[in-house]
Amino acid sequence: MNQIDLTHFSLRQIAELLQSKKISSVELTQTFLARIKQYNPNINAYIALDEDKTLAQAQAADARIAAGNVTPLTGIPIAQKDIFCAKGWPTTCGSKMLAEFIAPYDAHVISQFDSAGAVNLGKTNMDEFAMGSSNETSYFGGVKNPWSYDRVPGGSSGGSAAAVAARLCAAATGTDTGGSIRQPASLCGLTGLKPTYGVVSRYGMIAFASSLDQAGPMAKSAEDCALMMNVMAGFDERDSTSLDRAKEDYCKDLHQPLRGLKIGLPKEFFAQGLDANVGKVIEAAISQYKKLGADIIEISLPNTGLSIPVYYVLAPAEASSNLSRYDGVRYGHRSAEYSDLMDMYCKSRAEGFGAEVKRRILIGTYVLSAGYYDAYYLKAQQIRRLIAQDFVEAFKQCDVIMGPAAPSTAFKAGEKVDDPVAMYLQDIYTISTNLAGLPGMSVPAGFAQSDDGKSLPVGLQIIGNYFDEARMLGVAHQYQQVTDWHKQAPNLDMPEGIA
Ligand code: GLN
C-alpha cells in the first residue's frame, strides 16, 4: 500500500481498509504523524501534538476493530481545533491567556469522537479566541496556506483548514461564529459545514459569542462531513441551547437526485465587492447545478449589507461578557508582578490578550454601557431579527441558497492585518447565516487566478433552511459526483497554486 495515497482517501475508503484489516489504525496514524513532522514546522497548522496519547488511542481503536465493535470513524485520525477542551491536552484557544492551560475535562464534541473510537491527532492553530479571518491573530503565529505559502489559510479555523488541505489529518473540526468554518474552507479548497445553531453542543467549546458559536466538520468532501456530523450532532443537556431532537443520519440524502431542486441566488451576493474571477467560478458551479436538473431563481436578502455592522456590535458585546472570566484568579495567565487585586486583573488581562481581542472587548463594553445600550446593542438585535426574516421569506421561494463563501481567494499574509475593516469584510457572505442561526457550507468549486498569476481555491456557499443539513450535504455530494475540485490537493513541496 502506498502510504502517501492513504492521506488522500475519503473517510469511507479509510474505514473500509481499517475494518478489512488491510491497515491498522496505528499504521495509519503513524503515516499522518510522519507527514505532520515533515510539513507542520513550515505550515504551523498544529500547535499541540502528543504522539504517546495519539498512538494509545490508535491502539485502543485497533483493539475495538479486532473485537468487531466499530463505528464508521473507529481508528480514523482527526485534528481538533484548539477551542475544544480535551482532557490532558493543552487547550489554548490561540491565546497567551491560556498558553499554559491543560483542560481537565472533555468538550462534548471531543467525547463524541472518543466514543466513536476516532483518534485525536492534535490541536490545531486558530485566531485568538476565534476572532479573525486569517489566523494571524494567533499567539502561536500564523498558518501558511498549503496552496501558496505566502498566503493566509483564512480564519479563525485556519489550522484545521490547512491540516485538511495539506492532508495532515483525515478530517478536522472547526467552529463558526461569523464564517470561521466556511471562509477558511473556501480559501483552502475543502468542504466545511456550519450546522443550524444548537445542533452541536457547545459544552467545553471555549465561548466567543455564545448566540452565534457553532461547531462543525471540515473535511475533503460532503460525504466525509456527513459522517463527521453523525458523530458531532446530538442533544447534550450540559448546553442549555442544545436542541433535543431525534438522532439524524446525515448521510440519508446523499444520493437524492437534484432534478427540480430550487436554488435561490441572492442578488446581494453577486454585487460590488466580489472578486470577478471568484464570481466566474461561482457562475460555472451554478451552471453545473443546472445540468444536474436544478432550477435557478433570483432572490433578494435586502438586509445583507447590515450583517457586518450588526455582527460587530453583537459579537463583541457577547465576547466582552464571556471573556470577563479571564481574570488571572482561577486559571489562565496571571501577571508575575502586581500591587493589589485590581492591578493584578489589569496586568494579567493586558499581558494575556492580543490586540484584536482587546479591540473587541472595548467595543463590546462600549455598546453594552448604560448610555449606548439602546442605540447600539438593542438596535443591532432588532436588525438581527430583520436579517433572519429575510431568509424566512427567501425559503418560501427556494430550497437552498447559493453564492460565494468568501469575496476573494486567499490573500497574502500581512495584507489586511492593519486594516480591521477590510479583514471584517471577508465574512460578508457568511455572517448573516450565523445571525439567523441557519446552516451553511462551503464546497470546493474551482480555482481563480490571483493578480500575480496563482490559481487558488474558490468555495461555493450553500445555505439551507433550519435543520436541512442532510439535504445540503446531498446537494453538495451530487455536485462532487460530477466534479473533482474536492479531490485536488496542493503540492506541498512546490506550493505555487496549481498551474
Ligand atoms: N471573522 C469573524 C470574526 O473575526 C468570524 C470569526 C468566527 O467565525 N469565529 O469574528
Short mmCIF file of C-alpha atoms and ligand atoms in Angstrom, two decimals:
data_model
loop_
_atom_site.label_atom_id
_atom_site.label_comp_id
_atom_site.label_asym_id
_atom_site.label_seq_id
_atom_site.Cartn_x
_atom_site.Cartn_y
_atom_site.Cartn_z
CA MET A 1 0.00 0.00 0.00
CA ASN A 2 1.34 3.39 -0.97
CA GLN A 3 1.27 5.25 2.33
CA ILE A 4 1.11 8.68 0.67
CA ASP A 5 -2.15 7.85 -1.11
CA LEU A 6 -3.82 6.96 2.16
CA THR A 7 -3.80 10.57 3.26
CA HIS A 8 -5.94 11.46 0.23
CA PHE A 9 -8.53 8.77 0.83
CA SER A 10 -12.11 9.53 1.82
CA LEU A 11 -13.29 8.57 5.31
CA ARG A 12 -15.32 5.72 3.85
CA GLN A 13 -12.31 4.35 1.95
CA ILE A 14 -10.15 4.57 5.06
CA ALA A 15 -12.83 2.90 7.17
CA GLU A 16 -13.01 0.04 4.69
CA LEU A 17 -9.26 -0.52 4.84
CA LEU A 18 -9.31 -0.43 8.64
CA GLN A 19 -12.27 -2.73 9.02
CA SER A 20 -10.97 -5.26 6.49
CA LYS A 21 -7.67 -5.08 8.45
CA LYS A 22 -5.63 -4.11 5.37
CA ILE A 23 -4.13 -1.40 7.56
CA SER A 24 -4.17 -0.81 11.29
CA SER A 25 -5.10 2.43 12.97
CA VAL A 26 -1.58 2.57 14.41
CA GLU A 27 -0.05 2.37 10.91
CA LEU A 28 -2.46 4.94 9.56
CA THR A 29 -1.86 7.29 12.49
CA GLN A 30 1.90 6.92 12.08
CA THR A 31 1.58 7.85 8.42
CA PHE A 32 -0.17 11.09 9.34
CA LEU A 33 2.24 11.79 12.21
CA ALA A 34 5.22 11.38 9.86
CA ARG A 35 3.65 13.77 7.38
CA ILE A 36 2.96 16.26 10.19
CA LYS A 37 6.60 16.01 11.28
CA GLN A 38 7.74 16.76 7.76
CA TYR A 39 5.42 19.65 6.88
CA ASN A 40 4.00 21.14 10.08
CA PRO A 41 7.14 23.05 11.09
CA ASN A 42 6.59 25.17 7.99
CA ILE A 43 2.76 25.25 7.80
CA ASN A 44 2.14 25.62 11.59
CA ALA A 45 -1.32 24.03 11.40
CA TYR A 46 -0.89 22.10 14.66
CA ILE A 47 0.02 23.82 17.92
CA ALA A 48 -0.16 20.75 20.16
CA LEU A 49 0.90 17.20 19.34
CA ASP A 50 1.26 14.29 21.74
CA GLU A 51 2.39 11.15 19.95
CA ASP A 52 2.03 8.93 23.01
CA LYS A 53 -1.57 9.91 23.66
CA THR A 54 -2.44 9.74 19.96
CA LEU A 55 -0.87 6.32 19.43
CA ALA A 56 -2.50 4.96 22.59
CA GLN A 57 -5.88 5.93 21.11
CA ALA A 58 -4.92 4.27 17.81
CA GLN A 59 -4.02 1.08 19.69
CA ALA A 60 -7.32 1.14 21.54
CA ALA A 61 -9.08 1.60 18.18
CA ASP A 62 -7.27 -1.43 16.75
CA ALA A 63 -8.46 -3.45 19.75
CA ARG A 64 -12.02 -2.28 19.08
CA ILE A 65 -11.72 -3.25 15.43
CA ALA A 66 -10.37 -6.68 16.41
CA ALA A 67 -13.36 -7.10 18.74
CA GLY A 68 -15.74 -6.08 15.93
CA ASN A 69 -17.04 -3.09 17.88
CA VAL A 70 -16.75 -0.42 15.20
CA THR A 71 -18.34 2.83 14.05
CA PRO A 72 -17.52 4.43 10.66
CA LEU A 73 -14.87 6.62 12.34
CA THR A 74 -13.17 4.00 14.53
CA GLY A 75 -9.41 4.28 14.11
CA ILE A 76 -9.51 7.41 11.95
CA PRO A 77 -7.16 10.28 12.89
CA ILE A 78 -8.96 13.61 13.31
CA ALA A 79 -7.49 17.06 14.07
CA GLN A 80 -9.26 19.12 16.73
CA LYS A 81 -9.45 22.90 16.70
CA ASP A 82 -7.76 24.20 19.84
CA ILE A 83 -11.02 25.76 21.01
CA PHE A 84 -12.28 22.39 22.31
CA CYS A 85 -11.27 21.32 25.80
CA ALA A 86 -9.66 17.88 25.58
CA LYS A 87 -8.72 16.24 28.88
CA GLY A 88 -4.98 16.27 29.49
CA TRP A 89 -4.28 18.29 26.31
CA PRO A 90 -3.15 21.91 26.15
CA THR A 91 -6.24 23.96 25.22
CA THR A 92 -5.18 27.49 24.38
CA CYS A 93 -7.79 28.97 22.03
CA GLY A 94 -4.82 30.53 20.25
CA SER A 95 -4.17 32.87 23.19
CA LYS A 96 -1.32 33.66 25.55
CA MET A 97 -4.04 33.86 28.18
CA LEU A 98 -4.46 30.07 28.01
CA ALA A 99 -0.96 29.14 26.81
CA GLU A 100 -0.32 27.03 29.94
CA PHE A 101 -3.85 25.68 30.36
CA ILE A 102 -4.31 21.90 30.30
CA ALA A 103 -8.01 21.05 30.05
CA PRO A 104 -9.29 18.96 32.96
CA TYR A 105 -12.30 17.64 31.01
CA ASP A 106 -13.53 16.85 27.50
CA ALA A 107 -15.80 19.06 25.42
CA HIS A 108 -18.92 17.27 24.20
CA VAL A 109 -17.50 17.18 20.66
CA ILE A 110 -14.28 15.57 21.90
CA SER A 111 -16.09 12.92 23.91
CA GLN A 112 -18.34 12.16 20.93
CA PHE A 113 -15.26 11.43 18.78
CA ASP A 114 -13.79 9.41 21.63
CA SER A 115 -16.88 7.25 21.91
CA ALA A 116 -16.81 6.69 18.15
CA GLY A 117 -13.24 5.41 18.51
CA ALA A 118 -11.66 8.20 16.45
CA VAL A 119 -8.05 9.16 17.13
CA ASN A 120 -7.16 12.70 18.25
CA LEU A 121 -4.12 13.67 16.13
CA GLY A 122 -3.55 17.00 17.82
CA LYS A 123 -4.86 20.51 18.40
CA THR A 124 -4.95 22.98 15.53
CA ASN A 125 -3.93 26.61 15.37
CA MET A 126 -6.58 29.32 15.28
CA ASP A 127 -7.12 33.05 15.58
CA GLU A 128 -7.03 34.15 19.21
CA PHE A 129 -10.39 33.29 20.80
CA ALA A 130 -11.65 32.63 17.24
CA MET A 131 -11.50 36.34 16.39
CA GLY A 132 -10.12 36.78 12.92
CA SER A 133 -10.28 35.76 9.27
CA SER A 134 -6.65 34.97 8.54
CA ASN A 135 -5.25 33.09 11.55
CA GLU A 136 -2.85 35.99 12.03
CA THR A 137 -4.17 36.89 15.49
CA SER A 138 -2.95 33.57 16.94
CA TYR A 139 -0.45 33.91 19.79
CA PHE A 140 1.30 30.89 18.23
CA GLY A 141 1.93 32.56 14.89
CA GLY A 142 0.20 32.44 11.54
CA VAL A 143 -0.62 29.36 9.47
CA LYS A 144 0.53 29.04 5.88
CA ASN A 145 -1.98 28.28 3.17
CA PRO A 146 -0.81 24.94 1.71
CA TRP A 147 -1.75 26.14 -1.79
CA SER A 148 0.63 29.08 -1.61
CA TYR A 149 2.85 29.58 1.37
CA ASP A 150 2.83 33.37 1.14
CA ARG A 151 -0.95 33.42 1.75
CA VAL A 152 -3.23 33.03 4.73
CA PRO A 153 -5.46 29.95 5.16
CA GLY A 154 -8.39 32.08 6.33
CA GLY A 155 -9.70 32.04 9.87
CA SER A 156 -10.44 31.52 12.55
CA SER A 157 -10.24 27.76 11.90
CA GLY A 158 -7.10 28.27 9.79
CA GLY A 159 -5.10 25.45 11.37
CA SER A 160 -7.85 22.89 10.77
CA ALA A 161 -8.31 24.11 7.18
CA ALA A 162 -4.59 23.91 6.41
CA ALA A 163 -4.35 20.48 8.07
CA VAL A 164 -7.14 19.07 5.89
CA ALA A 165 -5.85 20.72 2.69
CA ALA A 166 -2.29 19.52 3.31
CA ARG A 167 -3.58 16.03 4.14
CA LEU A 168 -2.10 16.26 7.64
CA CYS A 169 -5.29 14.62 9.01
CA ALA A 170 -8.21 12.65 7.62
CA ALA A 171 -10.65 15.38 8.68
CA ALA A 172 -10.88 18.14 11.28
CA THR A 173 -13.26 20.10 13.46
CA GLY A 174 -13.86 23.82 13.30
CA THR A 175 -16.15 26.43 14.80
CA ASP A 176 -18.05 29.17 13.02
CA THR A 177 -19.29 32.33 14.74
CA GLY A 178 -19.34 34.51 11.63
CA GLY A 179 -17.73 32.36 8.95
CA SER A 180 -14.79 30.60 10.57
CA ILE A 181 -15.52 27.20 9.04
CA ARG A 182 -16.73 28.33 5.61
CA GLN A 183 -14.24 31.10 4.81
CA PRO A 184 -11.10 29.01 5.57
CA ALA A 185 -12.71 26.04 3.79
CA SER A 186 -13.15 28.29 0.76
CA LEU A 187 -9.59 29.64 0.91
CA CYS A 188 -8.05 26.17 1.35
CA GLY A 189 -10.26 24.17 -1.04
CA LEU A 190 -12.17 21.94 1.34
CA THR A 191 -15.72 21.14 2.32
CA GLY A 192 -16.90 22.64 5.60
CA LEU A 193 -20.29 22.80 7.28
CA LYS A 194 -21.66 25.12 9.94
CA PRO A 195 -24.78 23.40 11.30
CA THR A 196 -28.01 25.02 12.47
CA TYR A 197 -27.41 26.78 15.79
CA GLY A 198 -28.00 24.30 18.62
CA VAL A 199 -27.37 21.09 16.66
CA VAL A 200 -23.85 20.56 18.04
CA SER A 201 -23.32 21.05 21.77
CA ARG A 202 -21.09 23.95 22.81
CA TYR A 203 -20.19 22.26 26.11
CA GLY A 204 -16.43 22.56 26.60
CA MET A 205 -16.03 24.72 23.50
CA ILE A 206 -14.42 27.96 24.60
CA ALA A 207 -17.02 30.72 24.23
CA PHE A 208 -16.58 33.70 21.91
CA ALA A 209 -20.12 34.92 21.07
CA SER A 210 -22.44 32.32 22.55
CA SER A 211 -25.55 33.13 20.49
CA LEU A 212 -23.56 32.62 17.26
CA ASP A 213 -20.87 29.99 18.02
CA GLN A 214 -21.41 26.62 16.40
CA ALA A 215 -19.04 23.70 15.77
CA GLY A 216 -18.92 21.72 12.56
CA PRO A 217 -16.83 19.44 10.34
CA MET A 218 -14.04 20.46 7.93
CA ALA A 219 -13.20 17.67 5.53
CA LYS A 220 -12.41 16.77 1.95
CA SER A 221 -15.94 16.03 0.80
CA ALA A 222 -19.61 16.38 1.66
CA GLU A 223 -19.82 12.66 2.40
CA ASP A 224 -16.95 12.99 4.89
CA CYS A 225 -18.73 15.95 6.51
CA ALA A 226 -21.91 13.85 6.80
CA LEU A 227 -20.00 11.07 8.58
CA MET A 228 -18.46 13.65 10.93
CA MET A 229 -21.88 15.19 11.62
CA ASN A 230 -23.21 11.78 12.62
CA VAL A 231 -20.64 11.88 15.42
CA MET A 232 -20.79 15.57 16.36
CA ALA A 233 -24.54 16.31 16.37
CA GLY A 234 -26.99 15.39 19.09
CA PHE A 235 -28.64 16.59 22.25
CA ASP A 236 -26.49 17.38 25.27
CA GLU A 237 -28.13 18.57 28.46
CA ARG A 238 -24.94 20.36 29.53
CA ASP A 239 -25.53 23.06 26.88
CA SER A 240 -28.76 24.95 27.51
CA THR A 241 -29.03 25.84 23.81
CA SER A 242 -28.52 22.25 22.63
CA LEU A 243 -31.63 21.14 20.77
CA ASP A 244 -33.41 18.00 21.87
CA ARG A 245 -34.13 16.42 18.51
CA ALA A 246 -34.26 12.83 17.32
CA LYS A 247 -30.89 11.47 16.19
CA GLU A 248 -30.45 12.02 12.49
CA ASP A 249 -28.44 10.19 9.81
CA TYR A 250 -26.70 12.96 7.87
CA CYS A 251 -25.88 10.52 5.04
CA LYS A 252 -29.53 9.87 4.31
CA ASP A 253 -29.94 12.32 1.41
CA LEU A 254 -26.52 11.95 -0.22
CA HIS A 255 -27.96 10.06 -3.18
CA GLN A 256 -31.05 12.19 -3.75
CA PRO A 257 -31.17 13.41 -7.37
CA LEU A 258 -31.32 17.18 -7.80
CA ARG A 259 -33.98 17.38 -10.52
CA GLY A 260 -36.42 20.15 -9.61
CA LEU A 261 -34.28 21.49 -6.74
CA LYS A 262 -34.92 25.23 -6.41
CA ILE A 263 -31.72 27.19 -5.92
CA GLY A 264 -32.04 30.82 -4.85
CA LEU A 265 -29.30 33.24 -5.86
CA PRO A 266 -29.41 36.38 -3.70
CA LYS A 267 -28.57 39.34 -5.91
CA GLU A 268 -26.79 40.98 -2.96
CA PHE A 269 -24.20 38.15 -3.02
CA PHE A 270 -23.11 38.99 -6.56
CA ALA A 271 -22.84 42.74 -6.18
CA GLN A 272 -19.90 45.08 -5.75
CA GLY A 273 -17.02 43.72 -3.67
CA LEU A 274 -16.94 40.25 -5.20
CA ASP A 275 -13.68 39.41 -6.96
CA ALA A 276 -14.55 38.99 -10.67
CA ASN A 277 -12.59 35.74 -11.03
CA VAL A 278 -14.28 34.27 -7.97
CA GLY A 279 -17.64 35.32 -9.46
CA LYS A 280 -16.88 33.38 -12.67
CA VAL A 281 -16.11 30.20 -10.73
CA ILE A 282 -19.39 30.50 -8.83
CA GLU A 283 -21.30 31.03 -12.09
CA ALA A 284 -19.71 27.90 -13.54
CA ALA A 285 -20.76 25.94 -10.45
CA ILE A 286 -24.33 27.19 -10.83
CA SER A 287 -24.30 26.06 -14.48
CA GLN A 288 -23.23 22.63 -13.30
CA TYR A 289 -26.24 22.56 -10.96
CA LYS A 290 -28.50 23.47 -13.88
CA LYS A 291 -27.12 20.48 -15.76
CA LEU A 292 -27.98 18.35 -12.74
CA GLY A 293 -31.59 19.46 -13.15
CA ALA A 294 -31.86 22.29 -10.63
CA ASP A 295 -33.93 25.42 -11.26
CA ILE A 296 -32.37 28.79 -10.58
CA ILE A 297 -34.36 31.62 -9.03
CA GLU A 298 -33.16 35.13 -8.34
CA ILE A 299 -33.93 36.15 -4.78
CA SER A 300 -33.14 39.07 -2.52
CA LEU A 301 -31.80 39.24 1.02
CA PRO A 302 -32.22 43.00 1.35
CA ASN A 303 -30.55 43.42 4.74
CA THR A 304 -27.32 41.62 3.78
CA GLY A 305 -25.39 44.91 3.88
CA LEU A 306 -26.25 45.35 7.56
CA SER A 307 -24.94 41.97 8.65
CA ILE A 308 -21.34 43.04 9.25
CA PRO A 309 -22.18 46.16 11.31
CA VAL A 310 -24.75 44.17 13.31
CA TYR A 311 -22.29 41.34 13.94
CA TYR A 312 -19.58 43.75 15.06
CA VAL A 313 -21.91 45.09 17.74
CA LEU A 314 -23.37 41.78 18.93
CA ALA A 315 -20.31 39.50 18.74
CA PRO A 316 -18.03 41.91 20.68
CA ALA A 317 -20.84 42.51 23.23
CA GLU A 318 -21.07 38.80 23.94
CA ALA A 319 -17.29 38.40 23.80
CA SER A 320 -16.73 41.18 26.36
CA SER A 321 -19.00 39.33 28.74
CA ASN A 322 -17.61 35.83 28.01
CA LEU A 323 -14.00 36.95 28.30
CA SER A 324 -14.51 38.64 31.67
CA ARG A 325 -13.82 35.20 33.21
CA TYR A 326 -10.11 35.54 32.37
CA ASP A 327 -9.13 37.48 35.44
CA GLY A 328 -5.93 35.69 36.41
CA VAL A 329 -7.55 34.23 39.53
CA ARG A 330 -8.68 30.68 38.86
CA TYR A 331 -6.89 29.79 35.64
CA GLY A 332 -5.19 31.42 32.69
CA HIS A 333 -2.35 33.89 32.62
CA ARG A 334 -1.54 35.82 35.80
CA SER A 335 0.93 38.67 35.73
CA ALA A 336 4.13 37.99 37.64
CA GLU A 337 4.11 41.36 39.38
CA TYR A 338 1.22 43.44 40.72
CA SER A 339 0.41 45.66 43.66
CA ASP A 340 -3.21 44.83 44.53
CA LEU A 341 -6.17 42.85 43.20
CA MET A 342 -7.26 45.45 40.63
CA ASP A 343 -3.69 45.81 39.40
CA MET A 344 -3.48 42.01 39.08
CA TYR A 345 -6.66 41.92 36.95
CA CYS A 346 -5.45 44.76 34.76
CA LYS A 347 -1.93 43.49 34.20
CA SER A 348 -2.99 39.87 33.67
CA ARG A 349 -5.53 40.87 31.02
CA ALA A 350 -3.24 43.44 29.41
CA GLU A 351 -0.49 40.82 29.07
CA GLY A 352 -2.68 37.83 28.25
CA PHE A 353 -4.84 39.20 25.44
CA GLY A 354 -3.70 40.26 21.98
CA ALA A 355 -4.68 43.45 20.14
CA GLU A 356 -7.75 42.11 18.27
CA VAL A 357 -9.24 40.58 21.42
CA LYS A 358 -8.71 43.85 23.29
CA ARG A 359 -10.36 45.77 20.45
CA ARG A 360 -13.43 43.51 20.68
CA ILE A 361 -13.62 43.78 24.48
CA LEU A 362 -13.51 47.57 24.19
CA ILE A 363 -16.20 47.70 21.51
CA GLY A 364 -18.36 45.18 23.39
CA THR A 365 -18.10 47.02 26.69
CA TYR A 366 -18.92 50.29 24.95
CA VAL A 367 -22.08 49.05 23.18
CA LEU A 368 -23.34 47.48 26.40
CA SER A 369 -22.72 50.55 28.55
CA ALA A 370 -25.74 52.32 30.04
CA GLY A 371 -25.71 55.33 27.71
CA TYR A 372 -25.27 53.37 24.47
CA TYR A 373 -27.11 50.09 25.02
CA ASP A 374 -30.32 51.21 23.30
CA ALA A 375 -28.56 52.96 20.45
CA TYR A 376 -26.22 50.10 19.55
CA TYR A 377 -26.92 46.76 21.22
CA LEU A 378 -30.72 46.90 21.14
CA LYS A 379 -30.77 48.32 17.62
CA ALA A 380 -28.43 45.55 16.43
CA GLN A 381 -30.72 42.91 17.99
CA GLN A 382 -33.67 44.40 16.10
CA ILE A 383 -31.79 44.32 12.79
CA ARG A 384 -30.68 40.75 13.52
CA ARG A 385 -34.37 39.86 13.54
CA LEU A 386 -34.86 41.52 10.12
CA ILE A 387 -31.89 39.63 8.69
CA ALA A 388 -33.38 36.33 9.89
CA GLN A 389 -36.74 37.34 8.43
CA ASP A 390 -35.10 37.90 5.00
CA PHE A 391 -34.18 34.21 4.99
CA VAL A 392 -37.67 33.13 6.10
CA GLU A 393 -39.06 34.97 3.05
CA ALA A 394 -36.37 33.58 0.74
CA PHE A 395 -37.01 29.99 1.75
CA LYS A 396 -40.65 30.40 0.70
CA GLN A 397 -39.29 30.53 -2.86
CA CYS A 398 -36.33 28.15 -2.89
CA ASP A 399 -34.90 25.02 -1.24
CA VAL A 400 -31.32 26.17 -0.88
CA ILE A 401 -29.46 29.44 -1.38
CA MET A 402 -26.14 29.59 -3.20
CA GLY A 403 -23.40 32.15 -3.68
CA PRO A 404 -19.73 32.67 -2.94
CA ALA A 405 -18.45 31.72 0.52
CA ALA A 406 -15.83 34.48 0.54
CA PRO A 407 -15.37 37.60 -1.60
CA SER A 408 -11.82 36.69 -2.65
CA THR A 409 -9.32 33.86 -2.81
CA ALA A 410 -6.58 33.57 -0.17
CA PHE A 411 -4.86 36.91 0.37
CA LYS A 412 -1.24 37.48 1.27
CA ALA A 413 -0.09 37.27 4.88
CA GLY A 414 0.21 40.78 6.28
CA GLU A 415 -2.05 42.29 3.61
CA LYS A 416 -5.01 43.08 5.85
CA VAL A 417 -3.62 42.92 9.41
CA ASP A 418 -3.50 46.68 9.79
CA ASP A 419 -6.98 47.23 8.38
CA PRO A 420 -9.55 45.55 10.64
CA VAL A 421 -12.50 46.68 8.50
CA ALA A 422 -11.04 45.10 5.33
CA MET A 423 -10.49 41.93 7.36
CA TYR A 424 -14.08 42.01 8.67
CA LEU A 425 -15.39 42.16 5.08
CA GLN A 426 -14.07 38.63 4.46
CA ASP A 427 -17.25 37.38 6.16
CA ILE A 428 -19.71 39.47 4.16
CA TYR A 429 -21.43 36.37 2.72
CA THR A 430 -21.25 34.14 5.79
CA ILE A 431 -22.21 36.29 8.78
CA SER A 432 -25.93 36.67 8.01
CA THR A 433 -26.30 32.88 8.26
CA ASN A 434 -24.92 32.93 11.81
CA LEU A 435 -27.14 35.85 12.77
CA ALA A 436 -30.15 33.86 11.53
CA GLY A 437 -28.93 30.59 13.11
CA LEU A 438 -29.10 28.80 9.74
CA PRO A 439 -26.79 26.06 8.42
CA GLY A 440 -24.26 26.94 5.73
CA MET A 441 -21.45 25.18 3.96
CA SER A 442 -18.56 25.84 1.60
CA VAL A 443 -17.81 23.40 -1.21
CA PRO A 444 -14.73 23.48 -3.49
CA ALA A 445 -15.90 24.85 -6.85
CA GLY A 446 -12.73 25.52 -8.77
CA PHE A 447 -9.75 27.82 -8.91
CA ALA A 448 -9.42 31.53 -9.64
CA GLN A 449 -6.40 33.40 -10.86
CA SER A 450 -4.86 35.91 -8.45
CA ASP A 451 -3.26 39.19 -9.60
CA ASP A 452 0.15 37.56 -9.55
CA GLY A 453 -0.97 34.58 -11.60
CA LYS A 454 -1.59 31.95 -8.96
CA SER A 455 -4.51 29.57 -9.16
CA LEU A 456 -6.21 29.48 -5.78
CA PRO A 457 -9.26 27.57 -4.48
CA VAL A 458 -12.76 29.06 -4.50
CA GLY A 459 -15.65 27.85 -2.36
CA LEU A 460 -19.32 27.77 -3.33
CA GLN A 461 -21.55 28.53 -0.37
CA ILE A 462 -24.76 26.55 0.15
CA ILE A 463 -27.18 27.89 2.75
CA GLY A 464 -30.07 25.71 3.86
CA ASN A 465 -33.21 26.14 5.90
CA TYR A 466 -33.17 25.23 9.61
CA PHE A 467 -32.20 21.57 10.16
CA ASP A 468 -31.74 20.98 6.43
CA GLU A 469 -28.11 19.82 6.77
CA ALA A 470 -28.80 16.38 5.31
CA ARG A 471 -30.32 17.86 2.16
CA MET A 472 -27.47 20.42 1.84
CA LEU A 473 -24.92 17.62 2.14
CA GLY A 474 -26.80 15.76 -0.60
CA VAL A 475 -26.81 18.86 -2.80
CA ALA A 476 -23.04 19.13 -2.32
CA HIS A 477 -22.44 15.39 -2.75
CA GLN A 478 -24.26 15.27 -6.10
CA TYR A 479 -22.05 18.10 -7.36
CA GLN A 480 -18.99 16.22 -6.10
CA GLN A 481 -20.04 13.18 -8.12
CA VAL A 482 -19.65 15.15 -11.36
CA THR A 483 -16.69 17.40 -10.42
CA ASP A 484 -13.34 16.68 -8.81
CA TRP A 485 -12.42 20.04 -7.29
CA HIS A 486 -12.69 18.48 -3.84
CA LYS A 487 -10.10 15.87 -4.78
CA GLN A 488 -7.41 18.38 -5.72
CA ALA A 489 -4.60 18.74 -3.24
CA PRO A 490 -1.69 21.16 -3.13
CA ASN A 491 1.85 20.07 -3.86
CA LEU A 492 3.48 20.83 -0.52
CA ASP A 493 6.96 20.80 -1.96
CA MET A 494 6.12 23.42 -4.55
CA PRO A 495 3.08 25.29 -3.29
CA GLU A 496 2.60 27.83 -6.02
CA GLY A 497 -1.07 27.11 -6.60
CA ILE A 498 -1.84 24.71 -9.43
CA ALA A 499 -0.82 25.95 -12.88
N1 GLN B 1 -14.00 36.52 11.13
C1 GLN B 1 -15.07 36.69 12.07
C2 GLN B 1 -14.54 37.35 13.30
O1 GLN B 1 -13.44 37.74 13.30
C3 GLN B 1 -15.70 35.37 12.38
C4 GLN B 1 -14.89 34.52 13.27
C5 GLN B 1 -15.54 33.23 13.61
O2 GLN B 1 -16.44 32.76 12.90
N2 GLN B 1 -15.09 32.64 14.71
O3 GLN B 1 -15.20 37.49 14.28
#
